[in-house]
Coordinates of N, CA and C in Angstrom, one line a residue:
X159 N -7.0 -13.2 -15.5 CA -7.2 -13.2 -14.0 C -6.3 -12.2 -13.4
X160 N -7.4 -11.7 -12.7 CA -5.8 -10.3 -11.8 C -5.2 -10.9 -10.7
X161 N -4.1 -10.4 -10.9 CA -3.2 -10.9 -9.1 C -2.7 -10.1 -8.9
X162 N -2.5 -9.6 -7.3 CA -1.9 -8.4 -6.7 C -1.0 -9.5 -5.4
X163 N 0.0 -9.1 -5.6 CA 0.7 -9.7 -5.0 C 1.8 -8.8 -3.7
X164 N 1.8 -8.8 -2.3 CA 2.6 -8.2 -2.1 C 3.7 -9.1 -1.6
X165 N 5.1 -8.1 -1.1 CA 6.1 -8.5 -0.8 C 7.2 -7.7 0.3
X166 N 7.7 -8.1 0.8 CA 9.0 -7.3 2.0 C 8.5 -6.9 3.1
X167 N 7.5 -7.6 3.4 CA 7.6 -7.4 5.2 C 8.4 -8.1 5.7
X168 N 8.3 -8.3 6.9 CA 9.3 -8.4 7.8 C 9.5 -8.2 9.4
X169 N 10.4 -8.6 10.2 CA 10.4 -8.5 11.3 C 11.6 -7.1 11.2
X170 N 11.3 -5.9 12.0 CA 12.2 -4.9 12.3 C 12.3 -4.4 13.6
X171 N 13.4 -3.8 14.1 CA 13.5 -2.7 15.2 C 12.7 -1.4 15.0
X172 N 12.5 -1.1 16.1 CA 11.6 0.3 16.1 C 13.2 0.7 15.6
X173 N 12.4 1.9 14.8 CA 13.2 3.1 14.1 C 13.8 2.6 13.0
X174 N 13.9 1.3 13.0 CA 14.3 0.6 10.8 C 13.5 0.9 9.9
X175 N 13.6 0.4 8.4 CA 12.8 0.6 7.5 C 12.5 -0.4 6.8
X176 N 11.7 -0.3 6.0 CA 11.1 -2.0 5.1 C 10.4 -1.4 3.8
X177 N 11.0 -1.6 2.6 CA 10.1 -1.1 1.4 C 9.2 -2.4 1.6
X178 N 8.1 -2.1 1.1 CA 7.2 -3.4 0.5 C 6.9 -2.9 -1.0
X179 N 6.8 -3.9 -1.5 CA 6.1 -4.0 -2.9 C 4.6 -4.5 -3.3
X180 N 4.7 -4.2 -4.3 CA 3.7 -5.2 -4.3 C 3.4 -5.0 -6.5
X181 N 3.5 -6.7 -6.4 CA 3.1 -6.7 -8.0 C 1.7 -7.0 -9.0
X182 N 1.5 -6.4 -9.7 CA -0.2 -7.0 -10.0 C -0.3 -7.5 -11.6
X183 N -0.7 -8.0 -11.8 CA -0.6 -8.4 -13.1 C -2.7 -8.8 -13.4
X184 N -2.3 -9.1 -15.1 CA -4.1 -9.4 -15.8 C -5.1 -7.9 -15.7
X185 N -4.4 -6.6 -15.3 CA -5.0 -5.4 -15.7 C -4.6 -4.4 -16.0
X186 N -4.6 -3.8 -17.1 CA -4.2 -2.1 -17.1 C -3.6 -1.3 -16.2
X187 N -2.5 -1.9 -15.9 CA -1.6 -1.5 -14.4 C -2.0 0.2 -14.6
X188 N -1.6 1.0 -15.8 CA -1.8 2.4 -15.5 C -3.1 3.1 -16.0
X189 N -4.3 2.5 -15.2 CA -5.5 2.5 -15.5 C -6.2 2.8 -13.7
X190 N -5.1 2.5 -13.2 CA -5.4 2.1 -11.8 C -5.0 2.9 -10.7
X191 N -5.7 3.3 -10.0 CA -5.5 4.0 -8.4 C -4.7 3.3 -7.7
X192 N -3.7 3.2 -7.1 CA -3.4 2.2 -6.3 C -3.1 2.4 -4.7
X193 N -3.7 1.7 -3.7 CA -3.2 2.1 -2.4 C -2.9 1.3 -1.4
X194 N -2.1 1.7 -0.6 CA -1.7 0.6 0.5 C -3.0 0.7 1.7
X195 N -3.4 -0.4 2.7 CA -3.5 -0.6 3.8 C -3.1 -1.3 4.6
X196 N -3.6 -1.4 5.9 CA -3.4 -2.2 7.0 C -4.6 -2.4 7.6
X197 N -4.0 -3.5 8.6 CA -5.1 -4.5 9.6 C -4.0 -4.7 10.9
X198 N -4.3 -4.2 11.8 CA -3.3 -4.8 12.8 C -4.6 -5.6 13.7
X199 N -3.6 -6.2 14.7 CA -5.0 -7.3 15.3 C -6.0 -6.8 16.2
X200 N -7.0 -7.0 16.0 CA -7.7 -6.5 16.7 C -8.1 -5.1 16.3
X201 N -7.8 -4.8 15.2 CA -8.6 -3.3 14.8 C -8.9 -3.3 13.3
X202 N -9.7 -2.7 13.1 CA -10.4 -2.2 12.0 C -9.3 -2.2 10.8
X203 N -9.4 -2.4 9.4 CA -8.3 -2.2 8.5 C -8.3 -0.7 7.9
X204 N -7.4 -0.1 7.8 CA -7.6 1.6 7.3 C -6.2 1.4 6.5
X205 N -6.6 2.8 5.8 CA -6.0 3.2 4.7 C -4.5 3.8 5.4
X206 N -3.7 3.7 4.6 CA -2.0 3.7 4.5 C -1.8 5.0 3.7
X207 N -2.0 4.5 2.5 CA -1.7 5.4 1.3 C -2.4 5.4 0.3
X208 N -2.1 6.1 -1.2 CA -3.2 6.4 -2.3 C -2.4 6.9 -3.2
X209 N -1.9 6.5 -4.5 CA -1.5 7.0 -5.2 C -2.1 7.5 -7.1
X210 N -2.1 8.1 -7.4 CA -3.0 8.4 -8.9 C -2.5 7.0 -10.0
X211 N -3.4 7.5 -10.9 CA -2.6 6.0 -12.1 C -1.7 6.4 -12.4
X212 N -1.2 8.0 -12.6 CA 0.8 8.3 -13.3 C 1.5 8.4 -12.7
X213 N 1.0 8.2 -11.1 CA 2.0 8.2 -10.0 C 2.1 9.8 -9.4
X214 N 1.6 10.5 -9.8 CA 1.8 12.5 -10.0 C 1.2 12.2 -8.8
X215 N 0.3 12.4 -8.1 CA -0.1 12.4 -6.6 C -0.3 11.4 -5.5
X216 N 0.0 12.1 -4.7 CA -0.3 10.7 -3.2 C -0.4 11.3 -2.2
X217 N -1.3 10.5 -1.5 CA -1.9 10.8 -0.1 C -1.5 9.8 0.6
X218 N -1.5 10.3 2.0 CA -0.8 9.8 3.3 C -1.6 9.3 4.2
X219 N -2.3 8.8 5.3 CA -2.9 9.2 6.6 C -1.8 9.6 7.1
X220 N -2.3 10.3 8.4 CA -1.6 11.2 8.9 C -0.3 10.8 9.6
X221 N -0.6 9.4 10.0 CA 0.6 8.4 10.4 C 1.6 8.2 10.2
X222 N 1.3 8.4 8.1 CA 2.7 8.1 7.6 C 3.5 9.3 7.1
X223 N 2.7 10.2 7.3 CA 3.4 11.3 6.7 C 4.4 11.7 7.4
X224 N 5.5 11.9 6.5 CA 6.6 12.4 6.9 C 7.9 10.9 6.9
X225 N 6.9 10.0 7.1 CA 7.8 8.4 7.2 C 7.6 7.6 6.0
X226 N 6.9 7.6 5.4 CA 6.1 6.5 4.2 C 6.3 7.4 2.9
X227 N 6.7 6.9 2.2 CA 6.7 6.9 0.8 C 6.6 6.1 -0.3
X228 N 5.4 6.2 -0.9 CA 4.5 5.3 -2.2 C 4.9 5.9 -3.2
X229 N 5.4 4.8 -4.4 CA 5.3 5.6 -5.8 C 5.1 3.9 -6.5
X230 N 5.4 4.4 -7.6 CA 5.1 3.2 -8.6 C 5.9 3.0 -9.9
X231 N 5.8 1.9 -10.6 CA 6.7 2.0 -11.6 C 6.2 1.1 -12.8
X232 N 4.9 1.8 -13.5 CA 4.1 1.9 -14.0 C 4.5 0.7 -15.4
X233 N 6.0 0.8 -16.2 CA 6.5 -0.3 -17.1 C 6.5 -1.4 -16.5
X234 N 6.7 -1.9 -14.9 CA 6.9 -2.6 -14.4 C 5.5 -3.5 -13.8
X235 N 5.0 -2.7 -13.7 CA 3.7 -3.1 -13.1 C 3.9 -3.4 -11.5
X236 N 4.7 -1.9 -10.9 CA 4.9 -2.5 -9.5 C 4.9 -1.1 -9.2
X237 N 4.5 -1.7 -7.4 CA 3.8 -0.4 -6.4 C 5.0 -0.7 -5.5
X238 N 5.4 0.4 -4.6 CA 6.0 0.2 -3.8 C 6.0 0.6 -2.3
X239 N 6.2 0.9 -1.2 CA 6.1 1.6 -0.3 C 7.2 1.2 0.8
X240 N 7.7 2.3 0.7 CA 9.3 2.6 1.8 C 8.8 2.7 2.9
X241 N 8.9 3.0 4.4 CA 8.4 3.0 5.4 C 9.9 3.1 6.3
X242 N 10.2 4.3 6.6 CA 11.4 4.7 7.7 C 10.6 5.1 9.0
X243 N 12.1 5.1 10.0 CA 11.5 5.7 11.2 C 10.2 4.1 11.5
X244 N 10.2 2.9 11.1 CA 9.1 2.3 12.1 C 9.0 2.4 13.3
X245 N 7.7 2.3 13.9 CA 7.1 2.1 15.5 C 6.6 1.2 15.2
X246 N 6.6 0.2 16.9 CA 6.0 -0.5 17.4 C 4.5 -0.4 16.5
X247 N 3.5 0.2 16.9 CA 2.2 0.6 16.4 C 2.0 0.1 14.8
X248 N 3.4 -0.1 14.0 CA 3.2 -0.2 12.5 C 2.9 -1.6 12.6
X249 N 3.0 -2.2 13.6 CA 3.0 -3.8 13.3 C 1.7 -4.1 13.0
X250 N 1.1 -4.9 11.6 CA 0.2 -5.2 11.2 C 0.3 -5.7 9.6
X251 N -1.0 -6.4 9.2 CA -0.8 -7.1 7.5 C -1.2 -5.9 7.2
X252 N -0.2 -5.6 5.7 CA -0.3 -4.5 5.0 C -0.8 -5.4 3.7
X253 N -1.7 -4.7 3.1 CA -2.4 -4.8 1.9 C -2.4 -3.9 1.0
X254 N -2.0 -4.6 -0.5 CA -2.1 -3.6 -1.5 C -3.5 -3.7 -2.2
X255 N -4.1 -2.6 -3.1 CA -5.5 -3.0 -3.6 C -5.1 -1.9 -4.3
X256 N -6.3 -2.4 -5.6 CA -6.3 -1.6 -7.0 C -7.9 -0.8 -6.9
X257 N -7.6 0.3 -7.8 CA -8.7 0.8 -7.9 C -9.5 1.6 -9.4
X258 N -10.3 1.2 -10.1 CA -10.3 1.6 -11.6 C -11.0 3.0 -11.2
X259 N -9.7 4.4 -11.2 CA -9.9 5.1 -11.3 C -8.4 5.7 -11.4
X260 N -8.6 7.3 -11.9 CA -7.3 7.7 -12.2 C -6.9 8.8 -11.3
X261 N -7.4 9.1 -9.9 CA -7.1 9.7 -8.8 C -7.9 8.7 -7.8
X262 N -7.3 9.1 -6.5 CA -7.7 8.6 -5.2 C -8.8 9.3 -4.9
X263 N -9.6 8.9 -4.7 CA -11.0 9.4 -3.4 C -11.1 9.1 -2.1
X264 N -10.0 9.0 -1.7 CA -10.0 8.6 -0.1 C -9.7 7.1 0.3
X265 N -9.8 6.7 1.1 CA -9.8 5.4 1.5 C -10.4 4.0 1.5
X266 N -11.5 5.0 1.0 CA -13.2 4.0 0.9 C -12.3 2.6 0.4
X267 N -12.4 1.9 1.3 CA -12.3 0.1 0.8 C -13.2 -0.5 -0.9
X268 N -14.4 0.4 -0.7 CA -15.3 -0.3 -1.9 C -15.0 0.4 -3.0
X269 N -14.0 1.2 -3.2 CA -13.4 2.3 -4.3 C -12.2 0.9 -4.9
X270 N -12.0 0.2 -3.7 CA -10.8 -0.6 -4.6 C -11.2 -2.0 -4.9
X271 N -10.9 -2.6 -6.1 CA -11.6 -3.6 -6.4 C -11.0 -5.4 -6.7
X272 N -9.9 -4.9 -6.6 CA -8.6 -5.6 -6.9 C -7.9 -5.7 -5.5
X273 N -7.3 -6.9 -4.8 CA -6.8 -7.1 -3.3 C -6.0 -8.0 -3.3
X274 N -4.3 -7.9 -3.0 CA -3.5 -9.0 -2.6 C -4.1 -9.4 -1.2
X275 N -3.3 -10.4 -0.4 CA -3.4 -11.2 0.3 C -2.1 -11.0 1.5
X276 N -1.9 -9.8 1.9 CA -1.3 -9.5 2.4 C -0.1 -9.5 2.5
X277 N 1.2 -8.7 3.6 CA 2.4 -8.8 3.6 C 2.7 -8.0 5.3
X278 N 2.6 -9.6 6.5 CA 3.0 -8.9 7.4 C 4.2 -8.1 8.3
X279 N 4.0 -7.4 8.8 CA 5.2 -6.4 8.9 C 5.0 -6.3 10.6
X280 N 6.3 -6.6 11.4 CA 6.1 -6.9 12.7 C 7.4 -5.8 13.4
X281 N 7.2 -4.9 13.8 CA 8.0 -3.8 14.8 C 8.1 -4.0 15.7
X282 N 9.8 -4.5 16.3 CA 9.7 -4.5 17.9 C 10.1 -3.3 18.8
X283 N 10.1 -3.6 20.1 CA 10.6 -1.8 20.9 C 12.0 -2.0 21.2

């Protein structure tokens, strides 16, 4: 049985930081795409991040670039994502999700097939 599990959200000040994690276990951890999203309330869920199965590439939305940083630690079977510099705006459940592929293709939700159960993250001003 797979489980993706995330962890370290939290309540922060605009401009703090918050790694999240997130652990998966019951699959070929380095077999897998792995990428972050979000859901804030009231809007659509979109893509975060994208990392390959060796960890060698990653993609941003445009949001996080430059603040967000995904990598992984593939012996461990754990993903991670740093997030400096928060805004207000970051406030939403972040979701980790797997994907059986060995690069990212974008965001596409139905690319990933594997889904924790969120980890909310709340930024105040």
């Amino acid at each position: 049985q797979v489980q993706v599990v995330e962890s370290g959200g939290g309540l922060v000040q605009a401009g703090g930081a918050l790694r999240l994690s997130c652990t998966v276990s019951g699959l070929i951890f380095d077999d897998y795409a792995m990428g972050w999203f979000r859901q804030a309330p009231g809007k659509e869920r979109e893509g975060v991040s994208c990392i390959s199965s060796s960890g060698v590439t990653t993609y941003y939305a445009s949001f996080g670039k430059g603040r967000f940083t995904m990598y992984r630690d593939n012996a461990k079977k754990k993903l991670h994502l740093q997030m400096n510099s928060l805004k207000p705006e970051d406030t939403a459940m972040y979701y980790c999700a797997a994907a059986p592929s060995d690069y990212c293709s974008g965001f596409a939700e139905r690319d990933f097939k594997f889904w924790g159960q969120g980890t909310q993250v709340t930024v105040s001003s």
